Amino acid sequence: MQAFTKISEIKAAVAKAKADGKTIGLVPTMGALHEGHLSLIRRAAQENDVVVVSLFVNPIQFNNKEDLAKYPRTVDADLKLIEGVEGTIFALVPSIEEMYPEPVKDVYHFGPLEEVMEGPQRPGHFSGVAVVVRRLFDIATPDRAYFGEKDFQQLAIIRNLIEQIKYPIQIVACPIVRADDGLALSSRNMRLSPAARAIAPTIHNTLEQAAEMAEYEDVDDVKEWVMSTLASFHEVNPDQCPDGLKFEPEYFEIVNARTLQPIENWEDAGNDGAVGCIAVWLDGVRLIDIVKF
Ligand code: PAF
């Protein structure tokens, strides 16, 4: 692994690799790496000659200052983890000034894709993601770029970005990696207290049960059941919820997997399939997850 802090230097290394006929895979991350990120990096290393991994907490995609301040930063540990992956890996760890030497003026729009779920909850978030991802595309000029399915809406936004900017990059969607108890791995999990971490798998378990209910219940009933099951968890299980610990579900939406538009009946998803996407606050941490129906 080679680590770079200067964009001009990593660009030169990538240009040399491409001149030698090598293919490039890009794995954009905000650091605080876990097994989910490592699965993306390993896959990219299997499918490309060189992998560019970026570690950059992108300030312009945070609409909440506290969330940005609390976002875990563990660069030394991250670089050690990357070191353990086999392959030619360039890690990019730029400063904010290096990434954004000028104030950012670009704004991206994604129409109906950003009018649902994360969009209204996090104004400006997806435009901020698009700005940094496009910059990373320009730096790494990858053949393929790897994103996790946990951020399901982000994946649709990135696919749309590729269409807007017409870059010939293959977007590779990678499955969620879960802890043994089912909790979707996330850099934010490390901020959960032990009691919160212990009940956090309830999110995935509830979604799994929702998938079973979908066999015989209407879309609205499943949505209502998921929201109320999580919102009332602390009342039903007070012993597992000390000091006012509780789930505060922000949204649970069942959408067409391609258009991300909410469906009213299961048939509305057609061949695209239906996906349930959830955001839940627990212990001051915002967790997201998905279930495929
Ligand atoms: O998914 C993330 O971690 C971020 O949104 C990304 C794609 C690295 C852009 O900052």
PDB file of C-alpha atoms and ligand atoms in Angstrom:
ATOM      1  CA  MET A   1       0.000   0.000   0.000  1.00  0.00           C
ATOM      2  CA  GLN A   2       1.109   3.518  -0.747  1.00  0.00           C
ATOM      3  CA  ALA A   3      -0.488   6.439   1.124  1.00  0.00           C
ATOM      4  CA  PHE A   4      -0.863   9.837  -0.518  1.00  0.00           C
ATOM      5  CA  THR A   5      -1.917  13.167   0.957  1.00  0.00           C
ATOM      6  CA  LYS A   6      -1.333  15.175  -2.229  1.00  0.00           C
ATOM      7  CA  ILE A   7      -3.815  14.828  -5.075  1.00  0.00           C
ATOM      8  CA  SER A   8      -1.180  15.698  -7.708  1.00  0.00           C
ATOM      9  CA  GLU A   9       0.968  12.789  -6.481  1.00  0.00           C
ATOM     10  CA  ILE A  10      -1.762  10.150  -6.522  1.00  0.00           C
ATOM     11  CA  LYS A  11      -2.872  11.390  -9.954  1.00  0.00           C
ATOM     12  CA  ALA A  12       0.672  10.890 -11.235  1.00  0.00           C
ATOM     13  CA  ALA A  13       0.804   7.361  -9.752  1.00  0.00           C
ATOM     14  CA  VAL A  14      -2.571   6.502 -11.327  1.00  0.00           C
ATOM     15  CA  ALA A  15      -1.495   7.967 -14.691  1.00  0.00           C
ATOM     16  CA  LYS A  16       1.633   5.799 -14.639  1.00  0.00           C
ATOM     17  CA  ALA A  17      -0.386   2.669 -13.797  1.00  0.00           C
ATOM     18  CA  LYS A  18      -2.835   3.409 -16.624  1.00  0.00           C
ATOM     19  CA  ALA A  19       0.032   4.002 -19.056  1.00  0.00           C
ATOM     20  CA  ASP A  20       1.190   0.496 -18.112  1.00  0.00           C
ATOM     21  CA  GLY A  21      -2.255  -0.812 -19.108  1.00  0.00           C
ATOM     22  CA  LYS A  22      -3.512  -1.347 -15.563  1.00  0.00           C
ATOM     23  CA  THR A  23      -7.193  -1.160 -14.583  1.00  0.00           C
ATOM     24  CA  ILE A  24      -8.273   0.995 -11.643  1.00  0.00           C
ATOM     25  CA  GLY A  25     -10.926   0.322  -8.993  1.00  0.00           C
ATOM     26  CA  LEU A  26     -12.082   3.110  -6.668  1.00  0.00           C
ATOM     27  CA  VAL A  27     -13.430   2.629  -3.140  1.00  0.00           C
ATOM     28  CA  PRO A  28     -14.547   5.979  -1.705  1.00  0.00           C
ATOM     29  CA  THR A  29     -14.808   5.975   2.110  1.00  0.00           C
ATOM     30  CA  MET A  30     -14.940   8.394   4.994  1.00  0.00           C
ATOM     31  CA  GLY A  31     -12.523   6.214   6.962  1.00  0.00           C
ATOM     32  CA  ALA A  32     -13.267   4.504  10.311  1.00  0.00           C
ATOM     33  CA  LEU A  33     -12.993   1.339   8.246  1.00  0.00           C
ATOM     34  CA  HIS A  34     -14.757  -1.873   9.194  1.00  0.00           C
ATOM     35  CA  GLU A  35     -15.265  -5.271   7.605  1.00  0.00           C
ATOM     36  CA  GLY A  36     -17.887  -3.765   5.250  1.00  0.00           C
ATOM     37  CA  HIS A  37     -15.333  -1.388   3.733  1.00  0.00           C
ATOM     38  CA  LEU A  38     -12.739  -4.153   3.639  1.00  0.00           C
ATOM     39  CA  SER A  39     -15.131  -6.337   1.639  1.00  0.00           C
ATOM     40  CA  LEU A  40     -15.355  -3.523  -0.954  1.00  0.00           C
ATOM     41  CA  ILE A  41     -11.573  -3.091  -1.032  1.00  0.00           C
ATOM     42  CA  ARG A  42     -10.976  -6.852  -1.389  1.00  0.00           C
ATOM     43  CA  ARG A  43     -13.501  -7.108  -4.192  1.00  0.00           C
ATOM     44  CA  ALA A  44     -11.966  -4.102  -5.958  1.00  0.00           C
ATOM     45  CA  ALA A  45      -8.529  -5.714  -5.607  1.00  0.00           C
ATOM     46  CA  GLN A  46      -9.829  -8.926  -7.177  1.00  0.00           C
ATOM     47  CA  GLU A  47     -11.399  -7.137 -10.124  1.00  0.00           C
ATOM     48  CA  ASN A  48      -8.757  -4.440 -10.840  1.00  0.00           C
ATOM     49  CA  ASP A  49      -4.967  -4.161 -11.047  1.00  0.00           C
ATOM     50  CA  VAL A  50      -4.827  -1.095  -8.795  1.00  0.00           C
ATOM     51  CA  VAL A  51      -7.265   0.029  -6.090  1.00  0.00           C
ATOM     52  CA  VAL A  52      -7.601   3.635  -4.996  1.00  0.00           C
ATOM     53  CA  VAL A  53      -9.140   3.894  -1.507  1.00  0.00           C
ATOM     54  CA  SER A  54     -10.036   7.389  -0.330  1.00  0.00           C
ATOM     55  CA  LEU A  55     -10.284   8.240   3.373  1.00  0.00           C
ATOM     56  CA  PHE A  56     -11.946  11.629   3.625  1.00  0.00           C
ATOM     57  CA  VAL A  57     -14.639  12.865   5.994  1.00  0.00           C
ATOM     58  CA  ASN A  58     -16.427  15.072   3.492  1.00  0.00           C
ATOM     59  CA  PRO A  59     -17.679  18.144   5.380  1.00  0.00           C
ATOM     60  CA  ILE A  60     -20.039  19.334   2.636  1.00  0.00           C
ATOM     61  CA  GLN A  61     -22.233  16.232   2.853  1.00  0.00           C
ATOM     62  CA  PHE A  62     -23.027  16.797   6.547  1.00  0.00           C
ATOM     63  CA  ASN A  63     -26.040  18.984   7.203  1.00  0.00           C
ATOM     64  CA  ASN A  64     -25.580  18.537  10.946  1.00  0.00           C
ATOM     65  CA  LYS A  65     -22.462  20.094  12.528  1.00  0.00           C
ATOM     66  CA  GLU A  66     -22.562  17.789  15.541  1.00  0.00           C
ATOM     67  CA  ASP A  67     -22.683  14.678  13.333  1.00  0.00           C
ATOM     68  CA  LEU A  68     -19.625  15.962  11.433  1.00  0.00           C
ATOM     69  CA  ALA A  69     -17.730  16.731  14.645  1.00  0.00           C
ATOM     70  CA  LYS A  70     -18.540  13.314  16.110  1.00  0.00           C
ATOM     71  CA  TYR A  71     -17.767  11.322  12.964  1.00  0.00           C
ATOM     72  CA  PRO A  72     -15.014   8.861  13.986  1.00  0.00           C
ATOM     73  CA  ARG A  73     -11.537   9.544  12.590  1.00  0.00           C
ATOM     74  CA  THR A  74      -9.102   6.628  12.842  1.00  0.00           C
ATOM     75  CA  VAL A  75      -6.649   7.139   9.966  1.00  0.00           C
ATOM     76  CA  ASP A  76      -3.691   5.189  11.430  1.00  0.00           C
ATOM     77  CA  ALA A  77      -5.827   2.145  12.187  1.00  0.00           C
ATOM     78  CA  ASP A  78      -7.485   2.467   8.752  1.00  0.00           C
ATOM     79  CA  LEU A  79      -4.138   2.426   6.945  1.00  0.00           C
ATOM     80  CA  LYS A  80      -3.093  -0.682   8.907  1.00  0.00           C
ATOM     81  CA  LEU A  81      -6.291  -2.454   7.859  1.00  0.00           C
ATOM     82  CA  ILE A  82      -5.746  -1.519   4.213  1.00  0.00           C
ATOM     83  CA  GLU A  83      -2.163  -2.768   4.500  1.00  0.00           C
ATOM     84  CA  GLY A  84      -3.603  -6.218   5.281  1.00  0.00           C
ATOM     85  CA  VAL A  85      -5.440  -6.457   1.939  1.00  0.00           C
ATOM     86  CA  GLU A  86      -3.540  -8.138  -0.868  1.00  0.00           C
ATOM     87  CA  GLY A  87      -3.041  -6.101  -4.022  1.00  0.00           C
ATOM     88  CA  THR A  88      -1.672  -2.790  -5.262  1.00  0.00           C
ATOM     89  CA  ILE A  89      -3.466  -0.188  -3.205  1.00  0.00           C
ATOM     90  CA  PHE A  90      -3.148   3.588  -3.266  1.00  0.00           C
ATOM     91  CA  ALA A  91      -4.730   5.212  -0.199  1.00  0.00           C
ATOM     92  CA  LEU A  92      -5.683   8.873  -0.561  1.00  0.00           C
ATOM     93  CA  VAL A  93      -5.875  10.824   2.705  1.00  0.00           C
ATOM     94  CA  PRO A  94      -6.294  14.462   1.673  1.00  0.00           C
ATOM     95  CA  SER A  95      -6.799  17.452   3.948  1.00  0.00           C
ATOM     96  CA  ILE A  96      -9.947  19.550   3.472  1.00  0.00           C
ATOM     97  CA  GLU A  97      -7.835  22.299   1.808  1.00  0.00           C
ATOM     98  CA  GLU A  98      -6.301  19.763  -0.545  1.00  0.00           C
ATOM     99  CA  MET A  99      -9.730  18.449  -1.564  1.00  0.00           C
ATOM    100  CA  TYR A 100     -11.434  21.846  -1.664  1.00  0.00           C
ATOM    101  CA  PRO A 101      -8.847  24.559  -2.408  1.00  0.00           C
ATOM    102  CA  GLU A 102     -11.717  26.862  -3.483  1.00  0.00           C
ATOM    103  CA  PRO A 103     -15.175  27.253  -1.916  1.00  0.00           C
ATOM    104  CA  VAL A 104     -17.485  24.639  -3.469  1.00  0.00           C
ATOM    105  CA  LYS A 105     -20.101  26.162  -5.768  1.00  0.00           C
ATOM    106  CA  ASP A 106     -21.278  23.048  -7.625  1.00  0.00           C
ATOM    107  CA  VAL A 107     -24.780  21.849  -6.860  1.00  0.00           C
ATOM    108  CA  TYR A 108     -26.261  18.614  -8.184  1.00  0.00           C
ATOM    109  CA  HIS A 109     -29.944  17.771  -8.467  1.00  0.00           C
ATOM    110  CA  PHE A 110     -31.426  14.310  -8.585  1.00  0.00           C
ATOM    111  CA  GLY A 111     -35.162  14.982  -8.972  1.00  0.00           C
ATOM    112  CA  PRO A 112     -37.517  12.395  -7.469  1.00  0.00           C
ATOM    113  CA  LEU A 113     -34.560  10.255  -6.319  1.00  0.00           C
ATOM    114  CA  GLU A 114     -33.693  12.847  -3.690  1.00  0.00           C
ATOM    115  CA  GLU A 115     -37.229  13.815  -2.741  1.00  0.00           C
ATOM    116  CA  VAL A 116     -37.686  10.723  -0.570  1.00  0.00           C
ATOM    117  CA  MET A 117     -36.144   9.249   2.596  1.00  0.00           C
ATOM    118  CA  GLU A 118     -32.676  10.726   3.256  1.00  0.00           C
ATOM    119  CA  GLY A 119     -33.313  13.654   0.900  1.00  0.00           C
ATOM    120  CA  PRO A 120     -35.837  15.669   2.948  1.00  0.00           C
ATOM    121  CA  GLN A 121     -34.124  14.665   6.221  1.00  0.00           C
ATOM    122  CA  ARG A 122     -30.665  15.799   5.104  1.00  0.00           C
ATOM    123  CA  PRO A 123     -30.928  18.844   2.806  1.00  0.00           C
ATOM    124  CA  GLY A 124     -27.853  19.254   0.601  1.00  0.00           C
ATOM    125  CA  HIS A 125     -26.473  15.843   1.585  1.00  0.00           C
ATOM    126  CA  PHE A 126     -26.628  14.152  -1.809  1.00  0.00           C
ATOM    127  CA  SER A 127     -25.265  17.168  -3.658  1.00  0.00           C
ATOM    128  CA  GLY A 128     -22.320  17.120  -1.228  1.00  0.00           C
ATOM    129  CA  VAL A 129     -21.820  13.392  -1.856  1.00  0.00           C
ATOM    130  CA  ALA A 130     -21.959  13.966  -5.623  1.00  0.00           C
ATOM    131  CA  VAL A 131     -19.371  16.763  -5.484  1.00  0.00           C
ATOM    132  CA  VAL A 132     -16.835  14.643  -3.620  1.00  0.00           C
ATOM    133  CA  VAL A 133     -17.512  11.469  -5.596  1.00  0.00           C
ATOM    134  CA  ARG A 134     -17.094  13.335  -8.896  1.00  0.00           C
ATOM    135  CA  ARG A 135     -13.813  14.759  -7.613  1.00  0.00           C
ATOM    136  CA  LEU A 136     -12.675  11.281  -6.664  1.00  0.00           C
ATOM    137  CA  PHE A 137     -13.681  10.029 -10.131  1.00  0.00           C
ATOM    138  CA  ASP A 138     -11.567  12.811 -11.675  1.00  0.00           C
ATOM    139  CA  ILE A 139      -8.608  11.953  -9.444  1.00  0.00           C
ATOM    140  CA  ALA A 140      -8.708   8.153  -9.745  1.00  0.00           C
ATOM    141  CA  THR A 141     -10.239   7.899 -13.266  1.00  0.00           C
ATOM    142  CA  PRO A 142     -11.451   4.415 -12.311  1.00  0.00           C
ATOM    143  CA  ASP A 143     -12.821   1.662 -14.514  1.00  0.00           C
ATOM    144  CA  ARG A 144     -15.040   0.562 -11.634  1.00  0.00           C
ATOM    145  CA  ALA A 145     -16.220   2.190  -8.391  1.00  0.00           C
ATOM    146  CA  TYR A 146     -17.501   0.225  -5.388  1.00  0.00           C
ATOM    147  CA  PHE A 147     -20.322   1.252  -3.040  1.00  0.00           C
ATOM    148  CA  GLY A 148     -22.160  -0.594  -0.270  1.00  0.00           C
ATOM    149  CA  GLU A 149     -25.862  -1.397  -0.529  1.00  0.00           C
ATOM    150  CA  LYS A 150     -26.517  -0.187   3.007  1.00  0.00           C
ATOM    151  CA  ASP A 151     -26.577   3.351   1.598  1.00  0.00           C
ATOM    152  CA  PHE A 152     -29.170   2.209  -0.902  1.00  0.00           C
ATOM    153  CA  GLN A 153     -30.347   5.669  -1.889  1.00  0.00           C
ATOM    154  CA  GLN A 154     -26.757   6.895  -2.272  1.00  0.00           C
ATOM    155  CA  LEU A 155     -26.150   4.059  -4.736  1.00  0.00           C
ATOM    156  CA  ALA A 156     -29.104   5.177  -6.901  1.00  0.00           C
ATOM    157  CA  ILE A 157     -27.861   8.768  -6.695  1.00  0.00           C
ATOM    158  CA  ILE A 158     -24.357   7.747  -7.823  1.00  0.00           C
ATOM    159  CA  ARG A 159     -25.774   5.768 -10.755  1.00  0.00           C
ATOM    160  CA  ASN A 160     -27.761   8.869 -11.713  1.00  0.00           C
ATOM    161  CA  LEU A 161     -24.648  11.058 -11.331  1.00  0.00           C
ATOM    162  CA  ILE A 162     -22.796   8.796 -13.772  1.00  0.00           C
ATOM    163  CA  GLU A 163     -25.612   9.319 -16.293  1.00  0.00           C
ATOM    164  CA  GLN A 164     -25.566  13.093 -15.759  1.00  0.00           C
ATOM    165  CA  ILE A 165     -21.814  13.484 -16.178  1.00  0.00           C
ATOM    166  CA  LYS A 166     -21.496  10.643 -18.714  1.00  0.00           C
ATOM    167  CA  TYR A 167     -18.422   9.024 -17.203  1.00  0.00           C
ATOM    168  CA  PRO A 168     -17.705   5.485 -18.439  1.00  0.00           C
ATOM    169  CA  ILE A 169     -17.386   4.037 -14.943  1.00  0.00           C
ATOM    170  CA  GLN A 170     -18.994   0.781 -13.846  1.00  0.00           C
ATOM    171  CA  ILE A 171     -20.738   1.159 -10.502  1.00  0.00           C
ATOM    172  CA  VAL A 172     -20.460  -2.027  -8.452  1.00  0.00           C
ATOM    173  CA  ALA A 173     -23.023  -2.496  -5.665  1.00  0.00           C
ATOM    174  CA  CYS A 174     -21.765  -4.671  -2.806  1.00  0.00           C
ATOM    175  CA  PRO A 175     -23.937  -6.469  -0.223  1.00  0.00           C
ATOM    176  CA  ILE A 176     -24.225  -5.270   3.381  1.00  0.00           C
ATOM    177  CA  VAL A 177     -21.818  -6.904   5.821  1.00  0.00           C
ATOM    178  CA  ARG A 178     -23.399  -7.627   9.189  1.00  0.00           C
ATOM    179  CA  ALA A 179     -22.116  -8.412  12.669  1.00  0.00           C
ATOM    180  CA  ASP A 180     -22.899 -11.948  13.909  1.00  0.00           C
ATOM    181  CA  ASP A 181     -26.002 -10.607  15.665  1.00  0.00           C
ATOM    182  CA  GLY A 182     -27.301  -9.032  12.425  1.00  0.00           C
ATOM    183  CA  LEU A 183     -26.464  -5.349  12.982  1.00  0.00           C
ATOM    184  CA  ALA A 184     -25.351  -3.774   9.681  1.00  0.00           C
ATOM    185  CA  LEU A 185     -21.723  -2.707  10.055  1.00  0.00           C
ATOM    186  CA  SER A 186     -21.323   1.071  10.127  1.00  0.00           C
ATOM    187  CA  SER A 187     -18.607   3.437  11.258  1.00  0.00           C
ATOM    188  CA  ARG A 188     -21.268   5.013  13.470  1.00  0.00           C
ATOM    189  CA  ASN A 189     -21.740   1.785  15.482  1.00  0.00           C
ATOM    190  CA  MET A 190     -18.587   2.546  17.467  1.00  0.00           C
ATOM    191  CA  ARG A 191     -20.419   5.510  19.030  1.00  0.00           C
ATOM    192  CA  LEU A 192     -23.114   3.284  20.576  1.00  0.00           C
ATOM    193  CA  SER A 193     -23.036   2.641  24.342  1.00  0.00           C
ATOM    194  CA  PRO A 194     -22.891  -1.067  25.348  1.00  0.00           C
ATOM    195  CA  ALA A 195     -26.621  -1.063  26.163  1.00  0.00           C
ATOM    196  CA  ALA A 196     -27.474   0.564  22.830  1.00  0.00           C
ATOM    197  CA  ARG A 197     -25.177  -1.800  20.919  1.00  0.00           C
ATOM    198  CA  ALA A 198     -26.901  -4.744  22.632  1.00  0.00           C
ATOM    199  CA  ILE A 199     -30.366  -3.777  21.360  1.00  0.00           C
ATOM    200  CA  ALA A 200     -29.271  -2.326  17.983  1.00  0.00           C
ATOM    201  CA  PRO A 201     -29.735  -5.684  16.138  1.00  0.00           C
ATOM    202  CA  THR A 202     -33.475  -5.249  16.791  1.00  0.00           C
ATOM    203  CA  ILE A 203     -33.488  -3.029  13.688  1.00  0.00           C
ATOM    204  CA  HIS A 204     -32.383  -5.863  11.398  1.00  0.00           C
ATOM    205  CA  ASN A 205     -34.539  -8.435  13.225  1.00  0.00           C
ATOM    206  CA  THR A 206     -37.604  -6.228  12.813  1.00  0.00           C
ATOM    207  CA  LEU A 207     -36.889  -5.794   9.096  1.00  0.00           C
ATOM    208  CA  GLU A 208     -36.483  -9.564   8.684  1.00  0.00           C
ATOM    209  CA  GLN A 209     -39.867 -10.105  10.307  1.00  0.00           C
ATOM    210  CA  ALA A 210     -41.303  -7.419   8.047  1.00  0.00           C
ATOM    211  CA  ALA A 211     -40.066  -9.401   5.025  1.00  0.00           C
ATOM    212  CA  GLU A 212     -42.008 -12.420   6.303  1.00  0.00           C
ATOM    213  CA  MET A 213     -45.126 -10.319   6.947  1.00  0.00           C
ATOM    214  CA  ALA A 214     -44.955  -9.054   3.371  1.00  0.00           C
ATOM    215  CA  GLU A 215     -46.192 -12.493   2.268  1.00  0.00           C
ATOM    216  CA  TYR A 216     -49.641 -11.774   3.697  1.00  0.00           C
ATOM    217  CA  GLU A 217     -49.867  -8.100   4.797  1.00  0.00           C
ATOM    218  CA  ASP A 218     -50.355  -4.894   2.825  1.00  0.00           C
ATOM    219  CA  VAL A 219     -47.498  -2.427   2.291  1.00  0.00           C
ATOM    220  CA  ASP A 220     -49.029   0.141   4.652  1.00  0.00           C
ATOM    221  CA  ASP A 221     -49.578  -2.405   7.413  1.00  0.00           C
ATOM    222  CA  VAL A 222     -45.962  -3.596   7.202  1.00  0.00           C
ATOM    223  CA  LYS A 223     -44.699   0.003   7.332  1.00  0.00           C
ATOM    224  CA  GLU A 224     -46.881   0.837  10.291  1.00  0.00           C
ATOM    225  CA  TRP A 225     -45.829  -2.348  12.129  1.00  0.00           C
ATOM    226  CA  VAL A 226     -42.089  -1.666  11.695  1.00  0.00           C
ATOM    227  CA  MET A 227     -42.367   1.937  12.908  1.00  0.00           C
ATOM    228  CA  SER A 228     -44.523   1.064  15.925  1.00  0.00           C
ATOM    229  CA  THR A 229     -42.486  -2.030  16.884  1.00  0.00           C
ATOM    230  CA  LEU A 230     -39.292   0.023  17.099  1.00  0.00           C
ATOM    231  CA  ALA A 231     -40.919   3.089  18.666  1.00  0.00           C
ATOM    232  CA  SER A 232     -42.486   0.993  21.446  1.00  0.00           C
ATOM    233  CA  PHE A 233     -39.486  -1.299  22.056  1.00  0.00           C
ATOM    234  CA  HIS A 234     -38.498   0.494  25.273  1.00  0.00           C
ATOM    235  CA  GLU A 235     -42.022   0.147  26.680  1.00  0.00           C
ATOM    236  CA  VAL A 236     -42.174  -3.572  25.913  1.00  0.00           C
ATOM    237  CA  ASN A 237     -38.566  -4.240  27.036  1.00  0.00           C
ATOM    238  CA  PRO A 238     -37.829  -1.740  29.841  1.00  0.00           C
ATOM    239  CA  ASP A 239     -35.114  -3.994  31.315  1.00  0.00           C
ATOM    240  CA  GLN A 240     -33.058  -3.667  28.098  1.00  0.00           C
ATOM    241  CA  CYS A 241     -33.504   0.100  27.935  1.00  0.00           C
ATOM    242  CA  PRO A 242     -31.816   1.791  30.911  1.00  0.00           C
ATOM    243  CA  ASP A 243     -31.645   5.580  31.303  1.00  0.00           C
ATOM    244  CA  GLY A 244     -34.292   6.461  28.728  1.00  0.00           C
ATOM    245  CA  LEU A 245     -32.647   4.435  25.943  1.00  0.00           C
ATOM    246  CA  LYS A 246     -35.079   4.035  23.046  1.00  0.00           C
ATOM    247  CA  PHE A 247     -35.366   3.675  19.290  1.00  0.00           C
ATOM    248  CA  GLU A 248     -36.624   6.764  17.516  1.00  0.00           C
ATOM    249  CA  PRO A 249     -37.422   5.694  13.966  1.00  0.00           C
ATOM    250  CA  GLU A 250     -37.126   8.625  11.554  1.00  0.00           C
ATOM    251  CA  TYR A 251     -38.639   6.894   8.525  1.00  0.00           C
ATOM    252  CA  PHE A 252     -39.333   3.463   7.155  1.00  0.00           C
ATOM    253  CA  GLU A 253     -40.251   3.568   3.493  1.00  0.00           C
ATOM    254  CA  ILE A 254     -40.987   0.743   1.088  1.00  0.00           C
ATOM    255  CA  VAL A 255     -39.885   1.746  -2.389  1.00  0.00           C
ATOM    256  CA  ASN A 256     -39.312   0.519  -5.911  1.00  0.00           C
ATOM    257  CA  ALA A 257     -35.660  -0.608  -5.882  1.00  0.00           C
ATOM    258  CA  ARG A 258     -34.803   1.316  -9.066  1.00  0.00           C
ATOM    259  CA  THR A 259     -36.897   4.489  -8.945  1.00  0.00           C
ATOM    260  CA  LEU A 260     -36.893   4.723  -5.114  1.00  0.00           C
ATOM    261  CA  GLN A 261     -40.495   5.902  -5.295  1.00  0.00           C
ATOM    262  CA  PRO A 262     -42.735   4.658  -2.477  1.00  0.00           C
ATOM    263  CA  ILE A 263     -45.076   1.858  -3.512  1.00  0.00           C
ATOM    264  CA  GLU A 264     -48.636   1.371  -2.309  1.00  0.00           C
ATOM    265  CA  ASN A 265     -49.038  -2.256  -3.354  1.00  0.00           C
ATOM    266  CA  TRP A 266     -46.427  -4.990  -3.634  1.00  0.00           C
ATOM    267  CA  GLU A 267     -47.196  -5.385  -7.364  1.00  0.00           C
ATOM    268  CA  ASP A 268     -46.153  -1.744  -7.953  1.00  0.00           C
ATOM    269  CA  ALA A 269     -42.485  -2.733  -7.628  1.00  0.00           C
ATOM    270  CA  GLY A 270     -42.770  -4.945 -10.724  1.00  0.00           C
ATOM    271  CA  ASN A 271     -39.522  -6.498 -11.920  1.00  0.00           C
ATOM    272  CA  ASP A 272     -37.430  -3.913 -10.056  1.00  0.00           C
ATOM    273  CA  GLY A 273     -38.400  -5.427  -6.702  1.00  0.00           C
ATOM    274  CA  ALA A 274     -39.303  -3.671  -3.466  1.00  0.00           C
ATOM    275  CA  VAL A 275     -36.850  -2.499  -0.821  1.00  0.00           C
ATOM    276  CA  GLY A 276     -37.556  -1.249   2.682  1.00  0.00           C
ATOM    277  CA  CYS A 277     -35.223   1.522   3.848  1.00  0.00           C
ATOM    278  CA  ILE A 278     -35.059   2.694   7.438  1.00  0.00           C
ATOM    279  CA  ALA A 279     -33.330   5.402   9.469  1.00  0.00           C
ATOM    280  CA  VAL A 280     -33.474   5.107  13.247  1.00  0.00           C
ATOM    281  CA  TRP A 281     -31.968   7.195  16.023  1.00  0.00           C
ATOM    282  CA  LEU A 282     -30.555   5.221  18.922  1.00  0.00           C
ATOM    283  CA  ASP A 283     -28.491   6.692  21.717  1.00  0.00           C
ATOM    284  CA  GLY A 284     -27.826   9.881  19.705  1.00  0.00           C
ATOM    285  CA  VAL A 285     -26.589   7.859  16.714  1.00  0.00           C
ATOM    286  CA  ARG A 286     -28.418   7.705  13.400  1.00  0.00           C
ATOM    287  CA  LEU A 287     -28.446   4.175  11.978  1.00  0.00           C
ATOM    288  CA  ILE A 288     -29.728   3.088   8.567  1.00  0.00           C
ATOM    289  CA  ASP A 289     -30.493  -0.345   7.135  1.00  0.00           C
ATOM    290  CA  ILE A 290     -32.431  -1.986   4.334  1.00  0.00           C
ATOM    291  CA  VAL A 291     -34.410  -5.131   3.638  1.00  0.00           C
ATOM    292  CA  LYS A 292     -35.212  -6.579   0.225  1.00  0.00           C
ATOM    293  CA  PHE A 293     -38.766  -7.904  -0.171  1.00  0.00           C
TER     294      PHE A 293
HETATM  295  O1  PAF B   1     -20.716   6.378   1.800  1.00  0.00           O
HETATM  296  C1  PAF B   1     -19.826   7.137   2.229  1.00  0.00           C
HETATM  297  O2  PAF B   1     -19.049   6.792   3.121  1.00  0.00           O
HETATM  298  C2  PAF B   1     -19.725   8.536   1.663  1.00  0.00           C
HETATM  299  O3  PAF B   1     -20.970   9.069   1.403  1.00  0.00           O
HETATM  300  C3  PAF B   1     -18.818   8.615   0.419  1.00  0.00           C
HETATM  301  C4  PAF B   1     -19.412   7.839  -0.753  1.00  0.00           C
HETATM  302  C5  PAF B   1     -17.438   8.079   0.749  1.00  0.00           C
HETATM  303  C6  PAF B   1     -18.676  10.070  -0.031  1.00  0.00           C
HETATM  304  O4  PAF B   1     -18.085  10.855   0.965  1.00  0.00           O
END
